[in-house]
Tab-separated table of C-alpha atoms and ligand atoms in Angstrom:
chain	number	residue	atom	x	y	z
A	299	MET	CA	182.858	132.061	142.254
A	300	ALA	CA	180.382	131.251	139.519
A	301	ALA	CA	179.280	133.124	136.428
A	302	VAL	CA	175.524	133.636	136.665
A	303	THR	CA	173.256	134.660	133.778
A	304	ILE	CA	169.764	135.831	134.684
A	305	PHE	CA	166.927	136.016	132.164
A	306	GLY	CA	164.686	138.860	133.334
A	307	LYS	CA	165.507	141.932	135.406
A	308	GLY	CA	162.203	142.264	137.243
A	309	ASN	CA	161.619	141.987	140.989
A	310	MET	CA	163.063	138.496	141.308
A	311	GLY	CA	165.815	138.912	138.736
A	312	GLN	CA	167.194	141.914	140.592
A	313	ALA	CA	166.804	140.340	144.044
A	314	ILE	CA	168.481	137.098	142.959
A	315	GLY	CA	171.211	139.043	141.195
A	316	ASP	CA	171.968	140.988	144.382
A	317	VAL	CA	172.119	137.749	146.370
A	318	PHE	CA	174.574	136.162	143.922
A	319	LYS	CA	176.674	139.343	143.785
A	320	GLN	CA	176.997	139.360	147.588
A	321	GLY	CA	178.124	135.751	147.281
A	322	GLY	CA	181.037	136.963	145.132
A	323	ASN	CA	179.654	135.709	141.832
A	324	GLN	CA	179.665	137.468	138.468
A	325	VAL	CA	176.129	138.344	137.356
A	326	THR	CA	174.895	139.318	133.897
A	327	TYR	CA	171.341	139.848	132.661
A	328	LEU	CA	169.539	138.952	129.448
A	329	GLY	CA	166.388	140.729	128.267
A	330	HIS	CA	163.834	139.868	125.578
A	331	SER	CA	165.924	140.827	122.580
A	332	ASP	CA	169.428	140.013	123.802
A	333	ALA	CA	171.434	137.358	121.964
A	334	VAL	CA	171.770	134.195	124.036
A	335	THR	CA	175.540	133.805	123.981
A	336	ASP	CA	178.223	133.346	126.625
A	337	LEU	CA	175.850	131.978	129.248
A	338	GLY	CA	177.247	131.491	132.744
A	339	ASP	CA	177.524	128.156	134.514
A	340	ILE	CA	174.322	129.006	136.378
A	341	VAL	CA	171.381	130.305	134.328
A	342	VAL	CA	168.368	131.649	136.216
A	343	LEU	CA	164.999	131.904	134.448
A	344	ALA	CA	163.581	134.873	136.419
A	345	VAL	CA	160.612	135.257	134.102
A	346	PRO	CA	156.947	134.183	134.123
A	347	TYR	CA	156.364	130.459	133.541
A	348	PRO	CA	155.187	130.798	129.899
A	349	ALA	CA	158.326	132.827	129.121
A	350	ALA	CA	160.510	130.210	130.843
A	351	ILE	CA	159.007	127.539	128.580
A	352	SER	CA	159.668	129.701	125.507
A	353	ILE	CA	163.271	130.341	126.567
A	354	ALA	CA	163.843	126.618	127.171
A	355	LYS	CA	162.383	125.650	123.776
A	356	ALA	CA	164.409	128.284	121.921
A	357	ASN	CA	167.758	127.668	123.628
A	358	GLN	CA	168.178	123.939	124.155
A	359	ALA	CA	171.731	123.865	122.760
A	360	ALA	CA	172.922	126.985	124.594
A	361	LEU	CA	171.504	125.677	127.893
A	362	ALA	CA	173.027	122.194	127.550
A	363	HIS	CA	175.264	121.240	130.517
A	364	LYS	CA	174.275	124.418	132.400
A	365	VAL	CA	172.722	124.599	135.851
A	366	VAL	CA	169.310	125.974	134.850
A	367	VAL	CA	167.376	127.410	137.786
A	368	ASP	CA	163.581	127.531	137.474
A	369	ILE	CA	162.081	129.975	139.995
A	370	THR	CA	158.554	130.121	138.607
A	371	ASN	CA	155.263	129.771	140.422
A	372	PRO	CA	153.062	128.578	137.547
A	373	LEU	CA	149.715	129.927	138.740
A	374	ASN	CA	146.613	130.278	136.654
A	375	PHE	CA	146.453	134.059	137.090
A	376	ASP	CA	142.890	134.222	135.751
A	377	THR	CA	141.516	132.208	138.665
A	378	TRP	CA	144.305	132.250	141.293
A	379	ASP	CA	142.851	128.829	142.118
A	380	ALA	CA	145.159	126.321	140.412
A	381	LEU	CA	148.536	125.731	138.892
A	382	VAL	CA	148.702	125.453	135.097
A	383	VAL	CA	150.987	122.392	135.193
A	384	PRO	CA	149.565	118.841	135.502
A	385	ALA	CA	148.924	117.780	139.111
A	386	ASP	CA	151.523	115.021	138.907
A	387	SER	CA	154.139	117.340	137.399
A	388	SER	CA	155.687	120.772	138.058
A	389	ALA	CA	156.976	123.726	136.100
A	390	ALA	CA	160.493	122.510	136.786
A	391	ALA	CA	159.686	119.015	135.469
A	392	GLU	CA	158.111	120.486	132.322
A	393	ILE	CA	161.216	122.639	131.761
A	394	ALA	CA	163.525	119.694	132.474
A	395	ALA	CA	161.677	117.629	129.850
A	396	LEU	CA	162.530	120.327	127.294
A	397	LEU	CA	166.174	120.450	128.431
A	398	PRO	CA	167.376	116.850	128.742
A	399	GLU	CA	171.030	117.906	128.565
A	400	SER	CA	170.725	120.623	131.229
A	401	LYS	CA	170.806	120.292	135.011
A	402	VAL	CA	167.481	121.792	136.047
A	403	VAL	CA	167.084	122.982	139.625
A	404	LYS	CA	163.907	124.321	141.229
A	405	ALA	CA	164.811	127.100	143.663
A	406	PHE	CA	163.863	130.574	144.901
A	407	ASN	CA	160.112	130.075	144.261
A	408	THR	CA	159.210	129.955	147.973
A	409	THR	CA	160.976	133.233	148.811
A	410	PHE	CA	159.276	136.514	147.965
A	411	ALA	CA	161.532	139.083	146.277
A	412	ALA	CA	161.401	141.289	149.388
A	413	THR	CA	162.668	138.512	151.666
A	414	LEU	CA	165.540	137.809	149.294
A	415	GLN	CA	166.425	141.507	149.365
A	416	SER	CA	166.199	141.714	153.181
A	417	ARG	CA	167.680	138.195	153.735
A	418	LYS	CA	165.040	137.869	156.490
A	419	VAL	CA	161.607	136.285	156.955
A	420	GLY	CA	160.506	137.738	160.257
A	421	ASP	CA	163.475	137.179	162.566
A	422	ALA	CA	164.771	134.180	160.603
A	423	GLN	CA	167.344	134.149	157.840
A	424	THR	CA	165.778	133.682	154.405
A	425	THR	CA	166.284	130.136	153.142
A	426	VAL	CA	166.434	129.060	149.512
A	427	MET	CA	165.120	125.513	149.068
A	428	ALA	CA	166.341	123.637	146.000
A	429	ALA	CA	165.093	120.464	144.306
A	430	SER	CA	166.931	118.671	141.510
A	431	ASP	CA	167.970	115.231	140.296
A	432	ALA	CA	171.472	116.648	139.735
A	433	ASP	CA	173.277	116.642	143.074
A	434	ASP	CA	176.274	118.365	141.502
A	435	ALA	CA	174.050	121.203	140.292
A	436	LYS	CA	172.647	121.712	143.800
A	437	ALA	CA	176.227	121.733	145.099
A	438	VAL	CA	177.204	124.429	142.573
A	439	LEU	CA	174.212	126.510	143.638
A	440	ALA	CA	174.874	126.008	147.346
A	441	ASP	CA	178.499	127.005	146.850
A	442	ALA	CA	177.558	130.154	144.929
A	443	LEU	CA	175.194	131.168	147.744
A	444	THR	CA	177.615	130.491	150.617
A	445	ASP	CA	178.434	134.134	151.392
A	446	SER	CA	175.250	135.593	149.935
A	447	GLY	CA	173.355	136.229	153.163
A	448	VAL	CA	170.690	133.603	152.483
A	449	ALA	CA	170.691	130.021	153.726
A	450	PHE	CA	170.425	127.015	151.419
A	451	VAL	CA	168.573	123.734	151.963
A	452	ASP	CA	168.661	120.745	149.637
A	453	ALA	CA	164.975	119.828	149.342
A	454	GLY	CA	165.580	116.579	147.469
A	455	SER	CA	164.958	115.308	143.957
A	456	LEU	CA	163.234	117.189	141.152
A	457	LYS	CA	159.986	115.474	142.190
A	458	ARG	CA	159.976	117.763	145.234
A	459	ALA	CA	159.562	120.740	142.879
A	460	ARG	CA	155.866	119.890	142.943
A	461	GLU	CA	155.755	120.429	146.711
A	462	LEU	CA	157.868	123.606	146.467
A	463	GLU	CA	155.443	124.952	143.859
A	464	SER	CA	152.469	124.083	146.076
A	465	LEU	CA	154.159	125.959	148.922
A	466	GLY	CA	154.843	128.945	146.668
A	467	PHE	CA	151.241	128.878	145.416
A	468	LEU	CA	149.825	128.833	148.956
A	469	GLN	CA	152.150	131.634	150.068
A	470	MET	CA	151.035	133.801	147.132
A	471	THR	CA	147.340	133.256	147.857
A	472	LEU	CA	147.903	134.150	151.516
A	473	ALA	CA	149.654	137.372	150.518
A	474	ALA	CA	147.049	138.220	147.870
A	475	LYS	CA	144.321	137.860	150.525
A	476	GLU	CA	146.399	139.991	152.930
A	477	LYS	CA	146.701	137.211	155.524
A	478	ILE	CA	150.463	137.756	155.343
A	479	GLY	CA	152.569	140.527	153.839
A	480	TRP	CA	154.608	140.290	150.623
A	481	THR	CA	157.571	140.993	152.947
A	482	GLY	CA	156.755	137.879	155.022
A	483	GLY	CA	155.977	134.278	154.216
A	484	PHE	CA	157.228	130.852	155.211
A	485	GLY	CA	160.529	130.543	157.017
A	486	VAL	CA	162.713	127.466	157.466
A	487	MET	CA	164.093	126.829	160.955
A	488	LYS	CA	166.892	124.317	161.339
B	213	NAP	N1	157.928	138.353	142.890
B	213	NAP	C1	158.118	137.366	143.786
B	213	NAP	O1	158.161	137.615	145.015
B	213	NAP	C2	158.329	135.947	143.313
B	213	NAP	C3	158.632	134.973	144.274
B	213	NAP	C4	158.915	133.661	143.863
B	213	NAP	C5	158.878	133.348	142.506
B	213	NAP	N2	158.551	134.324	141.602
B	213	NAP	C6	158.559	133.961	140.181
B	213	NAP	O2	159.619	134.690	139.578
B	213	NAP	C7	159.319	134.943	138.210
B	213	NAP	C8	159.529	136.434	137.936
B	213	NAP	O3	158.667	137.159	138.784
B	213	NAP	P1	158.888	138.710	139.043
B	213	NAP	O4	158.068	139.039	140.232
B	213	NAP	O5	160.326	139.049	139.032
B	213	NAP	O6	158.187	139.335	137.742
B	213	NAP	P2	158.479	140.731	137.063
B	213	NAP	O7	158.906	141.734	138.073
B	213	NAP	O8	157.281	141.008	136.219
B	213	NAP	O9	159.731	140.442	136.123
B	213	NAP	C9	159.667	139.544	135.058
B	213	NAP	C10	160.767	139.931	134.107
B	213	NAP	O10	160.853	138.961	133.072
B	213	NAP	C11	161.154	139.650	131.885
B	213	NAP	N3	160.879	138.770	130.761
B	213	NAP	C12	159.697	138.259	130.352
B	213	NAP	N4	159.885	137.445	129.292
B	213	NAP	C13	161.220	137.450	129.033
B	213	NAP	C14	162.037	136.798	128.072
B	213	NAP	N5	161.516	135.978	127.149
B	213	NAP	N6	163.375	137.028	128.090
B	213	NAP	C15	163.914	137.828	129.022
B	213	NAP	N7	163.186	138.485	129.960
B	213	NAP	C16	161.858	138.287	129.957
B	213	NAP	C17	160.269	140.872	131.977
B	213	NAP	O11	160.654	141.862	131.068
B	213	NAP	P3	159.525	142.911	130.515
B	213	NAP	O12	158.995	143.634	131.695
B	213	NAP	O13	160.297	143.745	129.570
B	213	NAP	O14	158.481	142.049	129.842
B	213	NAP	C18	160.535	141.279	133.427
B	213	NAP	O15	161.719	142.039	133.540
B	213	NAP	C19	157.892	134.454	137.968
B	213	NAP	O16	157.932	133.192	137.354
B	213	NAP	C20	157.323	134.328	139.384
B	213	NAP	O17	156.340	133.310	139.479
B	213	NAP	C21	158.274	135.599	141.967
């Protein structure tokens, strides 16, 4: 069992919290004005990308040695035509650069909130893909999700966050153009 702190109680914060609770973990939430104390071993930034950057900058010491999970899809929401991070980087890499003493993991960005809640994409079990340079952090996350109802796949090093964010970006544009539903998306078959 892990202690999980989630910044943000929106669609994803609640869905991810439910998943961790089913996995037998202890979940607490932090909002805008809450004091950042007593963080769990796993800290999920379930907020928009600019807010995730602000949280990372403001809480470097508190987040040190924690498994920090970046779930953001850093779209340019004015154009819906690009990511706001450099093409050779990712939101997760930008956050990791601000948190050199944390174990940053990219995860949950390729699963819509609805498919986390249902644990299904079509007929397949919802799969959380995770990228990080910290193998122990991915192991902690995988362990916490064991009985959660979602599957877990290690997607490789933090460099793969770029590909996960491209996948999340594409999935969002498909849903926005009503080619797929917000209850659907990409599945992972083993
Ligand atoms: N929705 C999806 O299906 C989906 C899928 C994959 C990834 N994501 C990513 O998940 C993240 C959250 O998306 P969402 O759909 O859950 O958005 P959302 O429903 O709008 O929730 C965002 C939450 O973040 C809170 N928040 C903002 N700044 C904060 C701060 N500094 N401290 C604490 N809380 C803060 C907001 O609170 P207030 O409302 O009070 O401002 C709100 O509760 C985004 O980065 C998104 O790209 C979403």
